[in-house]
Every structure is written in structure tokens, then in C-alpha cells.
XYZ file of C-alpha atoms in Angstrom:
705
model
C -45.907 21.504 -17.007
C -45.060 21.359 -20.745
C -42.450 24.099 -20.261
C -40.772 22.041 -17.523
C -40.704 19.009 -19.817
C -39.185 21.132 -22.585
C -36.496 22.434 -20.238
C -35.663 18.906 -19.094
C -35.510 17.798 -22.726
C -33.132 20.634 -23.547
C -30.951 19.786 -20.533
C -30.859 16.199 -21.737
C -29.816 17.337 -25.197
C -27.070 19.523 -23.715
C -25.865 16.596 -21.616
C -25.766 14.275 -24.630
C -23.968 16.924 -26.671
C -21.384 17.381 -23.926
C -20.854 13.634 -23.688
C -20.298 13.421 -27.448
C -17.817 16.280 -27.395
C -15.899 14.846 -24.433
C -15.963 11.225 -25.576
C -12.913 9.693 -27.281
C -12.760 10.384 -30.994
C -12.125 6.716 -31.770
C -13.158 3.363 -30.252
C -11.789 2.657 -26.797
C -9.847 -0.542 -26.222
C -12.056 -2.926 -24.260
C -10.810 -4.329 -20.969
C -11.683 -7.734 -19.593
C -13.709 -8.127 -16.415
C -10.810 -9.428 -14.335
C -8.699 -6.446 -15.470
C -11.455 -4.046 -14.408
C -11.719 -5.824 -11.048
C -7.963 -5.518 -10.514
C -7.978 -1.813 -11.329
C -10.943 -1.253 -9.003
C -9.055 -3.005 -6.206
C -6.022 -0.755 -6.714
C -8.309 2.309 -6.742
C -9.776 1.193 -3.410
C -6.267 0.765 -1.978
C -5.285 4.257 -3.129
C -8.435 5.697 -1.563
C -7.831 3.815 1.701
C -4.196 4.915 1.998
C -5.103 8.512 1.104
C -7.841 8.686 3.751
C -6.021 6.673 6.436
C -4.907 9.699 8.550
C -8.560 10.663 9.164
C -9.329 7.148 10.372
C -6.573 6.498 12.923
C -4.602 9.701 13.514
C -5.564 12.650 15.751
C -6.985 15.745 14.141
C -4.043 17.871 15.341
C -0.303 17.234 15.219
C 2.828 19.318 15.778
C 3.756 21.183 12.621
C 0.206 21.408 11.252
C -1.459 24.814 10.944
C -3.796 25.452 13.859
C -7.454 25.347 12.680
C -8.621 27.697 15.456
C -7.517 30.125 18.183
C -7.080 28.225 21.445
C -7.034 29.831 24.915
C -6.218 28.002 28.172
C -9.483 27.544 30.149
C -7.624 27.247 33.467
C -4.183 27.268 35.014
C -2.288 23.987 34.847
C 1.106 22.348 34.872
C 1.559 20.209 31.709
C 4.292 17.662 31.062
C 6.632 18.856 28.296
C 6.806 15.662 26.207
C 9.480 16.968 23.838
C 11.854 17.959 26.669
C 11.072 14.690 28.463
C 11.917 12.696 25.343
C 15.136 14.658 24.851
C 16.179 13.933 28.432
C 15.301 10.259 28.010
C 17.274 10.116 24.750
C 20.318 11.641 26.418
C 20.196 9.015 29.196
C 19.743 5.974 26.950
C 23.336 5.747 25.552
C 24.957 5.950 28.989
C 22.358 4.249 31.176
C 21.901 0.507 30.942
C 21.695 -2.517 33.231
C 23.620 -5.691 32.416
C 22.959 -9.249 33.609
C 24.772 -12.576 33.199
C 24.261 -14.246 29.825
C 23.885 -17.948 30.615
C 24.547 -19.104 27.058
C 27.805 -17.190 26.809
C 28.818 -18.391 30.285
C 28.288 -22.003 29.180
C 30.365 -21.416 26.052
C 33.259 -19.977 28.079
C 33.204 -22.967 30.446
C 33.391 -25.316 27.472
C 36.342 -23.330 26.129
C 38.135 -23.749 29.498
C 37.603 -27.547 29.345
C 39.130 -27.649 25.880
C 42.119 -25.658 27.109
C 42.623 -28.075 30.043
C 42.407 -31.086 27.723
C 44.947 -29.553 25.346
C 47.303 -28.798 28.233
C 47.073 -32.425 29.355
C 48.060 -33.629 25.873
C 51.084 -31.317 25.986
C 52.048 -32.793 29.373
C 51.870 -36.373 28.046
C 53.660 -35.647 24.787
C 57.306 -36.661 24.399
C 57.854 -33.745 22.004
C 59.173 -30.863 24.079
C 58.564 -28.411 21.243
C 54.802 -29.074 20.971
C 52.747 -25.858 21.058
C 50.232 -25.645 23.891
C 47.390 -23.277 24.782
C 49.824 -20.998 26.693
C 53.540 -20.321 26.666
C 55.193 -22.280 29.489
C 58.129 -21.174 31.581
C 60.749 -23.757 32.713
C 59.284 -24.140 36.258
C 55.790 -24.485 34.787
C 57.043 -27.063 32.230
C 58.772 -29.051 34.955
C 55.711 -29.053 37.227
C 53.388 -29.944 34.352
C 55.395 -32.976 33.272
C 56.084 -34.176 36.794
C 52.631 -33.827 38.385
C 50.624 -36.832 39.475
C 47.044 -37.633 38.501
C 45.817 -36.516 41.921
C 47.617 -33.182 41.597
C 46.149 -32.731 38.081
C 42.586 -33.320 39.273
C 43.083 -30.995 42.267
C 44.580 -28.281 40.031
C 41.801 -28.609 37.402
C 39.116 -28.351 40.098
C 40.747 -25.187 41.536
C 40.709 -23.587 38.060
C 37.051 -24.493 37.536
C 36.041 -22.931 40.877
C 38.027 -19.767 40.088
C 36.430 -19.565 36.632
C 32.929 -19.926 38.145
C 33.608 -17.066 40.569
C 34.924 -14.825 37.791
C 31.996 -15.654 35.479
C 29.432 -15.061 38.221
C 30.873 -11.576 38.729
C 30.734 -10.873 34.969
C 33.455 -10.430 32.360
C 34.051 -7.371 30.199
C 35.549 -7.922 26.753
C 37.622 -4.717 26.929
C 39.568 -5.737 30.062
C 43.371 -5.909 29.572
C 45.016 -9.344 29.742
C 47.229 -8.229 32.661
C 44.116 -7.355 34.666
C 42.589 -10.735 33.834
C 45.758 -12.502 35.064
C 45.724 -10.513 38.262
C 42.033 -11.265 38.855
C 42.622 -14.978 38.166
C 45.602 -15.029 40.511
C 43.464 -13.571 43.298
C 40.914 -16.368 42.762
C 43.636 -19.083 43.006
C 44.714 -18.442 46.616
C 44.749 -22.173 47.442
C 47.578 -22.867 44.952
C 50.434 -21.274 46.834
C 52.238 -17.958 46.609
C 52.492 -15.677 43.590
C 55.594 -17.455 42.172
C 54.212 -20.956 42.499
C 54.156 -22.513 38.982
C 50.694 -23.950 39.687
C 49.349 -20.454 40.314
C 51.146 -18.709 37.448
C 50.127 -21.397 34.948
C 46.527 -21.311 36.164
C 46.270 -17.499 35.895
C 47.762 -17.658 32.383
C 45.268 -20.305 31.279
C 42.245 -18.434 32.701
C 43.359 -15.109 31.171
C 43.874 -16.733 27.744
C 40.439 -18.402 27.937
C 38.511 -15.264 28.915
C 40.455 -12.622 26.939
C 38.220 -10.564 24.575
C 35.035 -12.265 25.812
C 32.093 -11.029 27.827
C 29.255 -12.963 29.451
C 27.110 -9.880 30.065
C 24.038 -8.714 28.147
C 21.893 -5.598 28.462
C 18.468 -6.046 30.071
C 16.076 -3.572 28.333
C 13.407 -3.749 31.019
C 15.739 -3.030 33.902
C 17.507 -0.326 31.873
C 14.205 1.422 31.179
C 13.217 1.306 34.852
C 16.579 2.805 35.809
C 16.144 5.611 33.243
C 12.655 6.413 34.560
C 14.002 6.449 38.096
C 16.780 8.872 37.138
C 14.308 11.132 35.316
C 12.020 11.145 38.345
C 14.921 12.022 40.658
C 15.996 14.870 38.335
C 12.436 16.192 37.980
C 9.988 15.842 35.054
C 10.037 18.934 32.758
C 6.712 20.773 32.750
C 5.016 23.765 31.100
C 3.362 26.355 33.315
C 0.021 27.496 31.833
C -2.057 30.353 33.237
C -5.762 30.760 32.598
C -6.362 32.919 29.533
C -2.967 32.210 27.916
C -3.061 31.951 24.103
C -2.119 28.388 23.165
C -2.327 28.593 19.361
C -3.283 31.198 16.819
C -5.296 30.120 13.800
C -3.115 29.459 10.758
C 0.200 29.295 12.622
C 2.077 25.983 12.984
C 1.401 24.040 16.186
C 4.545 23.735 18.299
C 5.234 20.549 20.322
C 4.634 22.469 23.574
C 1.325 23.883 22.300
C 0.284 20.379 21.238
C 0.954 19.068 24.775
C -1.210 21.836 26.251
C -4.009 21.222 23.716
C -3.900 17.517 24.509
C -3.999 18.209 28.244
C -7.183 20.271 27.873
C -8.828 17.628 25.647
C -8.729 19.685 22.440
C -7.001 16.891 20.458
C -9.516 14.436 19.037
C -8.146 10.883 18.712
C -11.386 9.112 17.861
C -11.996 8.055 14.226
C -13.640 10.847 12.214
C -15.835 8.639 10.063
C -17.581 11.494 8.282
C -14.354 13.190 7.202
C -12.782 9.814 6.420
C -15.668 8.827 4.173
C -15.443 12.185 2.388
C -11.692 11.804 1.800
C -12.108 8.162 0.760
C -14.766 9.071 -1.775
C -12.704 11.999 -3.011
C -9.642 9.799 -3.605
C -11.713 7.042 -5.248
C -13.386 9.554 -7.543
C -9.999 11.087 -8.350
C -8.658 7.685 -9.436
C -11.717 7.142 -11.621
C -11.469 10.581 -13.209
C -7.769 10.044 -13.913
C -8.422 6.739 -15.673
C -11.288 8.272 -17.699
C -9.136 11.205 -18.793
C -6.311 8.875 -19.767
C -8.705 6.698 -21.800
C -10.176 9.739 -23.497
C -6.789 11.086 -24.491
C -5.410 7.627 -25.300
C -8.221 5.288 -26.452
C -5.687 2.478 -26.993
C -4.808 2.608 -23.267
C -4.275 -0.917 -21.985
C -5.241 -2.127 -18.525
C -1.558 -2.555 -17.650
C -0.965 1.138 -18.420
C -3.768 2.182 -16.064
C -2.408 -0.247 -13.460
C 1.019 1.395 -13.705
C -0.446 4.875 -13.217
C -2.553 3.759 -10.239
C 0.385 1.834 -8.774
C 2.591 4.928 -8.886
C -0.214 6.922 -7.256
C -0.444 4.289 -4.510
C 3.319 4.503 -3.893
C 3.120 8.302 -3.647
C 0.216 8.161 -1.195
C 2.059 5.570 0.913
C 5.160 7.811 0.941
C 3.033 10.720 2.199
C 1.607 8.514 4.941
C 5.031 7.142 5.962
C 7.028 10.386 5.952
C 4.195 12.740 6.900
C 4.839 16.444 6.558
C 8.558 15.806 5.979
C 7.946 14.217 2.575
C 9.494 15.979 -0.415
C 6.890 16.845 -3.090
C 9.634 17.179 -5.695
C 10.924 13.667 -5.005
C 7.550 11.895 -5.137
C 5.723 13.851 -7.866
C 8.240 14.767 -10.563
C 9.788 11.319 -11.373
C 6.435 9.487 -11.837
C 5.108 12.338 -13.980
C 8.183 12.192 -16.213
C 7.911 8.415 -16.514
C 4.204 8.430 -17.452
C 4.561 11.355 -19.854
C 7.393 9.575 -21.633
C 5.539 6.268 -21.841
C 1.883 7.307 -22.268
C 2.055 10.872 -23.516
C 1.973 14.374 -22.090
C -1.787 14.436 -21.444
C -1.670 11.233 -19.368
C 1.282 12.546 -17.378
C -0.528 15.812 -16.651
C -3.699 13.933 -15.634
C -1.699 11.874 -13.137
C 0.010 15.027 -11.846
C -3.323 16.783 -11.292
C -4.773 13.914 -9.244
C -1.568 13.378 -7.232
C -1.507 17.097 -6.354
C -5.199 17.260 -5.449
C -4.847 14.250 -3.141
C -2.281 16.117 -1.022
C -4.307 17.296 1.982
C -1.362 17.221 4.402
C 0.780 20.370 4.711
C 4.439 20.353 3.755
C 7.130 21.422 6.206
C 9.413 24.236 5.182
C 7.797 26.633 2.743
C 4.141 25.866 3.171
C 2.094 25.232 0.048
C 4.791 26.933 -2.016
C 6.846 23.744 -2.185
C 3.877 21.783 -3.488
C 3.176 24.452 -6.114
C 6.828 24.432 -7.185
C 6.802 20.626 -7.439
C 3.620 20.708 -9.531
C 5.095 23.358 -11.847
C 8.373 21.439 -12.277
C 6.431 18.219 -12.923
C 4.267 19.983 -15.525
C 7.391 21.188 -17.317
C 8.768 17.644 -17.177
C 5.545 16.262 -18.688
C 5.510 18.837 -21.488
C 9.140 18.196 -22.366
C 9.055 14.409 -21.979
C 6.424 14.075 -24.698
C 8.807 15.674 -27.193
C 12.086 13.993 -26.305
C 13.255 11.436 -28.841
C 16.316 9.904 -27.176
C 17.442 8.713 -23.772
C 20.340 11.182 -23.830
C 17.830 14.047 -23.882
C 16.059 12.450 -20.910
C 19.316 12.413 -18.963
C 19.854 16.098 -19.747
C 16.351 16.830 -18.464
C 17.066 14.839 -15.295
C 19.994 17.174 -14.598
C 18.264 20.448 -15.458
C 15.040 19.873 -13.507
C 16.650 19.512 -10.026
C 18.815 22.574 -10.630
C 15.756 24.587 -11.668
C 13.792 23.383 -8.637
C 16.686 24.274 -6.314
C 16.895 27.798 -7.749
C 13.132 28.422 -7.542
C 12.849 27.129 -3.962
C 15.824 29.235 -2.869
C 14.252 32.347 -4.422
C 10.948 31.561 -2.685
C 12.741 31.128 0.632
C 14.558 34.448 0.258
C 11.345 36.260 -0.680
C 9.523 34.919 2.400
C 12.392 35.862 4.683
C 12.506 39.369 3.225
C 8.727 39.639 3.624
C 9.073 38.901 7.352
C 6.958 35.721 7.375
C 8.352 34.624 10.720
C 5.931 31.751 11.312
C 7.039 29.841 8.237
C 10.617 31.149 8.282
C 11.286 29.338 11.553
C 10.406 26.053 9.817
C 11.960 26.901 6.466
C 14.763 24.626 5.274
C 18.249 25.994 4.840
C 20.259 25.927 1.635
C 21.798 22.569 2.532
C 18.389 20.949 2.971
C 17.195 22.382 -0.338
C 20.303 21.037 -2.056
C 19.740 17.611 -0.479
C 16.145 17.619 -1.717
C 17.258 18.552 -5.242
C 19.900 15.814 -5.141
C 17.307 13.250 -4.031
C 15.012 14.341 -6.841
C 17.846 14.011 -9.358
C 18.710 10.509 -8.137
C 15.074 9.413 -8.374
C 14.814 10.871 -11.883
C 17.896 8.890 -12.901
C 16.337 5.790 -11.375
C 13.091 6.381 -13.273
C 15.009 6.725 -16.547
C 16.854 3.480 -15.840
C 13.525 1.779 -15.107
C 11.913 2.882 -18.380
C 13.313 -0.033 -20.483
C 12.101 -2.507 -17.852
C 8.650 -0.898 -17.742
C 8.512 -0.889 -21.542
C 8.716 -4.665 -21.580
C 6.670 -5.273 -18.405
C 3.771 -2.873 -18.997
C 3.897 -2.454 -22.769
C 4.889 1.226 -22.691
C 5.919 2.816 -25.970
C 8.303 5.737 -25.596
C 9.796 7.907 -28.325
C 13.197 6.383 -27.691
C 11.730 2.886 -28.080
C 10.102 3.860 -31.381
C 13.414 5.178 -32.681
C 15.126 1.951 -31.646
C 12.460 -0.188 -33.371
C 12.848 1.844 -36.579
C 16.509 0.802 -36.866
C 16.702 -1.165 -40.130
C 19.619 -3.218 -38.763
C 17.309 -5.040 -36.348
C 17.075 -8.796 -37.064
C 13.453 -8.837 -38.245
C 13.904 -5.926 -40.660
C 17.205 -7.345 -41.933
C 15.434 -10.613 -42.578
C 12.651 -8.805 -44.467
C 15.157 -6.966 -46.679
C 17.054 -10.154 -47.551
C 14.237 -12.716 -47.861
C 11.540 -10.427 -49.311
C 13.407 -7.544 -51.026
C 10.419 -6.487 -53.103
C 8.245 -6.228 -50.005
C 10.992 -4.245 -48.268
C 11.185 -1.709 -51.122
C 7.389 -1.477 -51.045
C 7.636 -0.870 -47.292
C 10.106 2.007 -47.734
C 7.803 3.627 -50.304
C 4.876 3.264 -47.908
C 6.988 4.854 -45.143
C 7.618 7.937 -47.268
C 3.950 8.341 -48.201
C 2.684 7.735 -44.660
C 5.212 10.097 -43.071
C 4.236 12.874 -45.484
C 0.565 12.310 -44.709
C 1.169 12.226 -40.947
C 3.030 15.540 -41.043
C 0.239 17.103 -43.091
C -2.447 16.397 -40.474
C -0.307 16.454 -37.305
C -0.390 12.700 -36.590
C 2.336 10.735 -34.799
C 5.149 10.581 -37.360
C 7.432 8.351 -35.255
C 4.686 5.802 -34.649
C 3.577 5.650 -38.266
C 7.163 5.321 -39.518
C 7.823 2.384 -37.209
C 4.465 0.763 -37.853
C 4.944 1.067 -41.618
C 8.272 -0.758 -41.424
C 6.616 -3.774 -39.779
C 3.181 -3.804 -41.436
C 4.057 -6.463 -44.042
C 6.521 -8.662 -42.111
C 3.985 -11.481 -42.348
C 4.895 -11.921 -46.017
C 8.096 -13.629 -44.824
C 6.112 -16.865 -44.460
C 5.772 -17.139 -48.274
C 7.477 -14.195 -50.034
C 7.266 -15.740 -53.536
C 3.457 -15.703 -53.398
C 3.440 -11.890 -53.543
C 3.966 -10.156 -56.858
C 6.602 -7.672 -55.656
C 8.977 -10.539 -54.799
C 8.583 -12.424 -58.081
C 11.755 -11.263 -59.816
C 11.749 -13.741 -62.723
C 9.119 -13.984 -65.426
C 7.401 -17.308 -65.005
C 4.353 -19.033 -63.646
C 2.678 -17.309 -60.721
C 2.196 -19.694 -57.749
C -1.434 -18.610 -57.580
C -1.935 -19.691 -61.208
C -0.455 -23.076 -60.405
C -2.696 -23.372 -57.334
C -5.788 -22.452 -59.370
C -7.934 -22.082 -56.244
C -9.146 -18.518 -55.515
C -10.239 -19.401 -51.994
C -6.844 -20.915 -51.135
C -5.106 -17.875 -52.626
C -7.271 -15.656 -50.436
C -6.095 -17.748 -47.501
C -2.471 -17.009 -48.447
C -3.216 -13.278 -48.399
C -4.945 -13.527 -45.013
C -2.027 -15.620 -43.728
C 0.383 -12.727 -44.212
C -1.635 -10.862 -41.552
C -1.853 -13.846 -39.196
C 1.823 -14.712 -39.559
C 2.733 -11.062 -39.090
C 0.957 -11.018 -35.726
C 2.831 -14.180 -34.718
C 6.139 -12.528 -35.609
C 5.101 -9.426 -33.659
C 4.575 -11.560 -30.552
C 7.801 -13.483 -31.110
C 9.854 -10.296 -31.455
C 7.916 -8.558 -28.631
C 6.698 -5.625 -30.699
C 4.622 -3.139 -28.695
C 0.896 -3.360 -29.264
C 0.528 0.036 -31.023
C 3.145 -1.096 -33.560
C 1.642 -4.576 -33.961
C -1.777 -3.008 -34.618
C -0.521 -1.804 -38.003
C -0.277 -5.410 -39.219
C -4.015 -6.266 -39.290
C -5.424 -2.748 -39.487
C -3.582 -1.673 -42.633
C -5.738 -4.216 -44.503
C -8.860 -3.764 -42.374
C -11.712 -5.758 -43.892
C -10.861 -4.923 -47.509
C -12.008 -7.141 -50.363
C -9.483 -9.334 -52.132
C -10.969 -8.126 -55.400
C -8.896 -10.143 -57.889
C -9.549 -13.504 -56.258
C -13.204 -12.660 -55.608
C -13.571 -11.996 -59.339
C -11.852 -15.321 -60.159
C -14.074 -17.185 -57.704
C -17.268 -15.702 -59.130
C -16.223 -16.737 -62.596
C -16.408 -20.284 -61.254
C -19.371 -19.800 -58.921
C -21.363 -16.524 -59.068
C -22.949 -17.264 -55.685
C -19.683 -17.217 -53.726
C -20.219 -14.934 -50.675
C -18.115 -11.821 -50.589
C -17.294 -12.258 -46.903
C -15.005 -15.221 -47.644
C -12.797 -12.898 -49.691
C -12.380 -10.122 -47.152
C -9.592 -9.669 -44.629
C -10.669 -10.392 -41.077
C -9.678 -6.937 -39.826
C -10.128 -5.043 -37.630
C -10.535 -1.811 -39.543
C -8.173 1.053 -38.631
C -8.826 2.306 -35.102
C -6.412 5.243 -35.130
C -5.436 8.014 -37.473
C -2.008 6.457 -37.956
C -3.276 3.041 -39.089
C -5.848 4.773 -41.291
C -3.096 6.788 -42.989
C -1.109 3.589 -43.581
C -4.119 1.870 -45.171
C -4.539 4.763 -47.610
C -0.799 4.915 -48.341
C -0.740 1.158 -48.966
C -3.642 1.424 -51.364
C -2.224 4.392 -53.266
C 1.398 3.233 -53.523
C 0.922 0.821 -56.441
C -1.316 3.273 -58.329
C 1.162 6.139 -57.947
C 4.077 3.924 -58.912
C 2.306 2.950 -62.155
C 1.650 6.561 -63.277
C 3.784 7.771 -66.227
C 6.373 10.488 -65.563
C 4.421 13.150 -67.446
C 1.342 12.787 -65.205
C 0.203 16.134 -63.788
C -0.453 16.724 -60.111
C -4.168 17.119 -60.807
C -4.327 13.735 -62.530
C -2.351 12.119 -59.724
C -4.680 13.621 -57.098
C -7.714 12.296 -58.968
C -6.176 8.830 -59.041
C -5.437 8.936 -55.299
C -8.844 10.425 -54.524
C -10.649 7.558 -56.294
C -8.812 5.018 -54.168
C -9.477 6.978 -50.994
C -13.171 7.367 -51.797
C -13.494 3.636 -52.332
C -12.063 3.040 -48.862
C -14.477 5.571 -47.411
C -17.484 4.031 -49.135
C -16.416 0.608 -47.904
C -16.487 1.890 -44.301
C -12.821 1.167 -43.677
C -12.078 4.552 -42.063
C -15.204 4.782 -39.913
C -13.302 4.053 -36.657
C -10.085 5.877 -37.514
C -11.306 9.369 -36.476
C -9.986 10.837 -39.767
C -12.116 13.776 -40.914
C -12.934 14.674 -44.510
C -10.633 17.685 -44.314
C -7.762 15.501 -43.078
C -8.407 12.990 -45.858
C -8.113 15.757 -48.459
C -4.826 16.871 -46.891
C -3.602 13.288 -47.092
C -4.432 13.143 -50.816
C -2.358 16.242 -51.494
C 0.489 15.043 -49.247
C 0.675 11.688 -51.065
C 0.957 13.435 -54.436
C 3.673 15.756 -53.138
C 5.718 12.792 -51.900
C 5.190 10.982 -55.196
C 6.325 14.064 -57.122
C 9.515 14.303 -55.055
C 10.293 10.653 -55.710
C 9.605 10.945 -59.478
C 11.555 14.121 -60.153
C 13.309 14.398 -63.497
C 17.037 13.800 -63.879
C 19.484 15.074 -66.526
C 20.557 12.238 -68.853
C 24.309 11.736 -68.563
C 26.203 10.630 -71.711
C 27.797 7.212 -71.290
C 31.000 6.736 -73.355
C 31.245 3.644 -75.522
C 33.273 0.810 -74.011
C 36.626 0.351 -75.687
C 38.206 -3.027 -75.532
C 41.983 -3.504 -75.328
C 43.861 -6.566 -76.482
C 45.344 -8.705 -73.780
């Protein structure tokens, strides 16, 4: 019994050790409950869409690999559904039944009444040149102007009866006007012979009214019944099956004819497979959870919106698989999202999404079997690895051109190798070169679309790409221009901090682009009162803090530069990782000078009132900036003849004070990295304080005017 307890204790220790090693190296950004609920809902949707085929679709379909060898248990004659559908499709365009459209018939009658009314106005008009609904010959003009009211009513009634007969028989809009006149003339037999002006005018008016119009519409029900009748008369196509015939061989694709035979013998299961569905649902739900955990481990500052974007893209991919089935292109639905996430969240997050999207691909792919999925995964992995290093949108566009070409070449080589190997089962379904080119073109277009969407996603989901960091580091941006003009001393201090922090970041392999951009914005809050900070006090005079003579109020001014900086970050829509540099570069440090002044007045003043509100640095980059900010003034004050050893000791004392104060506890900086930072700071300082040769300056000679 004790040995079992010891073994369990050791297993528990191993488990705890594994958890510590796999946990994030710095504090994870906390999500609110409603954000967690939203992400859980999206995870459930992804799991439901992924497992939907096992809930409503049959277990076998044409094109899928057969899971077993199937032999016909008896002889039978089975309807060939594919041939039947082809025959039905060939009959549909040329087989239809038309009926009278009552609405169109009513409209044509109303048009005839308008034409008769217009003709009557022409007859009553004294203007012989007035344009009527039809061109009138001289006999027609004479009869029209000389007819009595009784003759007009009799003639109008004859035209209405003729129109009703023509409309009841149906009009075709493609009938020539001469044929319409002839048909109208045949309907007007009561109006005299063919040369009678009453008859010629009536046929003209009816032909003009009905020309280009049809009062027929297609009746789908009657058309379908006619098609079925024709198919029955021609004979329904069938498949002759003899007992013992091999229907399918395990592993080979199921043909449409084999599927019809399997369905006839009851080997196709259409009932919901709840056990398999539950397994697939749980698998997809667990995959979503694992993906989010991996992304949070690799990126502790991951926001809920970032996870929502990744899960949303996964949901779109799963819906595309469900909609297009086996015809879906893995290259088109896997590579663009992977590139987008790798560019916005980092290579590790892009690869995590790729792994889950590939694992949740239980359906086979038409054409080259699992080879196409493997090629898509490999191309997407290359895209993720490259996207994390690209620093401009132009490089992204180059990648969007190269990836489809590479995929096209690899798929073509795979197709040729399978054909040469004699893999006839898959070769029959393999795409040709044109289909491969179309797939590569579709992938390229989607990649271009993803690149165009990146700026929109940056603002909507808070993504921070390399290109965005480079754009934010442009010193011509309004906020940085304002800092350089309104607080020039702070701006020069910022540039010095940038140099120190960049050198430190390179020394320990931190994110140089992020720390450069964050350093440029870390002190923008001093714009609210630049003269209250010593670096902006250009003239010798009274310090505003001396005039205030209130240490606590002066401490409030220092804290305000953090609070106002965060307000400016929100106003200028700075990404959260960049805005984090504003409060974290001060952490919860003591405002030592004002604390000393306050305790001269009241020794019992609590220290907490003279500390920044934090938080302390939660990343290596903000930790580096805190140390660079603390060391900058000390290094600047060292005399030119200071040795590197003395400079390192000065920097080390400042760094040790930050460590003892607990400021770097959440930054994940190790002692070895801190020592590298000390040396890197001194190297940067030495480069900036290098000696120069004194140049002789000639005396100024004045000349008389």
C-alpha cells in the first residue's frame, strides 16, 4: 500500500512538473465571462458543423473509398440513377408545357383599349398630320374620318372578339409581324374582303398591339409529368446484377452505379449514427479547445477577439467542406487563413490553427487522394513560417504569387508520379492540368483577398502585423510629430531609449520591431504638461514642482503622464501590445524624489501613495523598456572617460534595484537575459559616446561694409 501511494505521489509530481513546463512563461491575459461564453458558443458551432455529415448524411456516397468488399447477394435489376438523371437533364431544356398567363392576357387587352382610344382621337382631330398608333393608308384614313358612331362600335367589338380568340390560342413573342397580321386578318372575317379598309386597319392595329409579346408561361408541374412520361416510354435505364458479382472493393472509390446497387441491397445506412457523431463532435470540440490553449501558451497576451477570429475562420473552413463536399480545394480553404493568422498572431498560432484544421478533415478529397491535403498542409506551413518574418505588404504580395505556383508544380509532379506508378483507381478521378491551374488561380485570388483584408482585421480584431508595426514607427505620424514639436526633450529621451531597448532586444532575441514601436510611444502622455518634466525645461528658472510645493500633487502629475498616455493611445487607436508599454514601462516604481520630500514634511506618509499604479511589465519587451528607461539618465550622466566595467556596474545597480522591487517578476526575463541586457546597454552607450577628432575652427574675420 505505501508503495502505491509513493507511485501516485511521484505521478502527481511529474504531472505538476509537466504543467509548469508547458504553462505560459508570463501571466495570461484574463478574459471576461461573456467573452468566454461567446468563444464556447463558436467552439460548439465548429464542432456541430464538423460532425454534421455523421448526423444526417448516409455512411456511403459516390466518390468515397469503399470501407468493405461488397458482393451481390442475389440477382437483380437496379435503376441507374446517374443515367436516369442524365436523360432527364437532356429532356428538360426541350420539353416544357405552356399555359395561358391571365395577368399578361389582361395587360394585352388593356393595351388594345388604349390603342383604340388613341385611334379615335386621331379620327376626331382636325390635324391631318397627327401621328396615330399605326400608319394609315388613304382608304383607311377616309374610312376612319367618315365612319359613324354605330360603325365605330361595331368595328371595335369585332377587334375585341378577334383579340380574345388570338389570346385564348396563345401568343409567341418571336412571331413575325407579317404572321400576326395574317392571323388577325383571318380572325376578322366579318369585316369584308382582304382589301376592305376596315379589315386592313384592324389587322394592323392587332399586330402592332401584340408584336413582341407573349401571354404564355411554363407550367413546371405539367412539364415534369410530360418528362416522366417520355422517360417511361423510352425505357428507364437499369443495371443488371448477377448473384456473386463484386460491387465494390475495399479502398477503391465508389462509383455512382455501385452506390445504386449498394443502396438497392440495403447496404447504405441513412439513419443518424449517434455514436460516431458524438465521437466526431467531441473530437472537434476538443480540437478547438486545444488550439485556443496552444495559442494562449505561445501568446499570453492573446485577446478574446483574436481567439474569436481563429475560431471564426475554422468555422468558415468547416462550412466550406460541408457545402462543397469532396470537391472542396484544400489549398483554397487552408492556406489563406493560415497566412492571415501567422501574419497577425505569429507563426506558432498560425501553425496551431493549421494543425487543427487539417486534423478535422475526415472527408476524402477528390483527385489525388490524401496527397492534396498533405500538399496543402505543407504549403500552408511554409506560408506560416514565412509570414512571421515578412516586414512589408509588398513581401506578402510576392508570397501570394509564389505559393500558388509552388502548389501547382508540386501537385502536377504528384499527379505524374501516380500515373507512372499505374494507380488506376485514383488516376481516373485525378484532375487534369487545367483543373490544377484553376485551383492554383483560386488559391492566389483568395490569398490576395486575405492580404487586402489584413488592414480591416487589424482595426476590427486588434491584430498587430509586422507591416503595421513598421507603419506605426514612422516618425512622421501626427502623434509622434506632435511629441517632437511640443515636448522635444521627451522626444530625444525617447530616441535614446529606442537605441538602448533595440540593442537589448537583439541581445536576448526579443521582438525588436515591437519594442522599437512601443518605445516611441511610451512617454506620449507627457504631452499633457511637457514643462513639468525636467527634460523639457530648456531655460534655467523655477521648476513648476517647486512652485507647487506639494509632493503628493507632483506625484499625481507623474502618474497623469501614464493615464493621459493611455487616453492618447485609445484616441489614436494604437494596438494593445503597443499601448501596454505606456503603463508597464513604469510598473509600480516608487517616485523616490517626491516620496523623500513628503517624508520630510510627514514621516508617516505611506509609500503606496508615491508609487505608479502599474501594472508591472508582463512581457520581455516591456521589461526591457523599463530597464532601458531607468538606465538612460544614468548612462547619459557618465563622463566620457568612464570604462565599460564602471558603466556596467552603474547599470547593474539600477537593474538590481528593479529586481529587488519585484518589477520584473511577471516579465519572464531570466537572470542570464538580464546580464545580457546590462552588457548590451553599455555597448549601445559606448557607440553613442564615441570620441571625435577636434576640428580647428578659423577665427571669424569681419569685413567693412
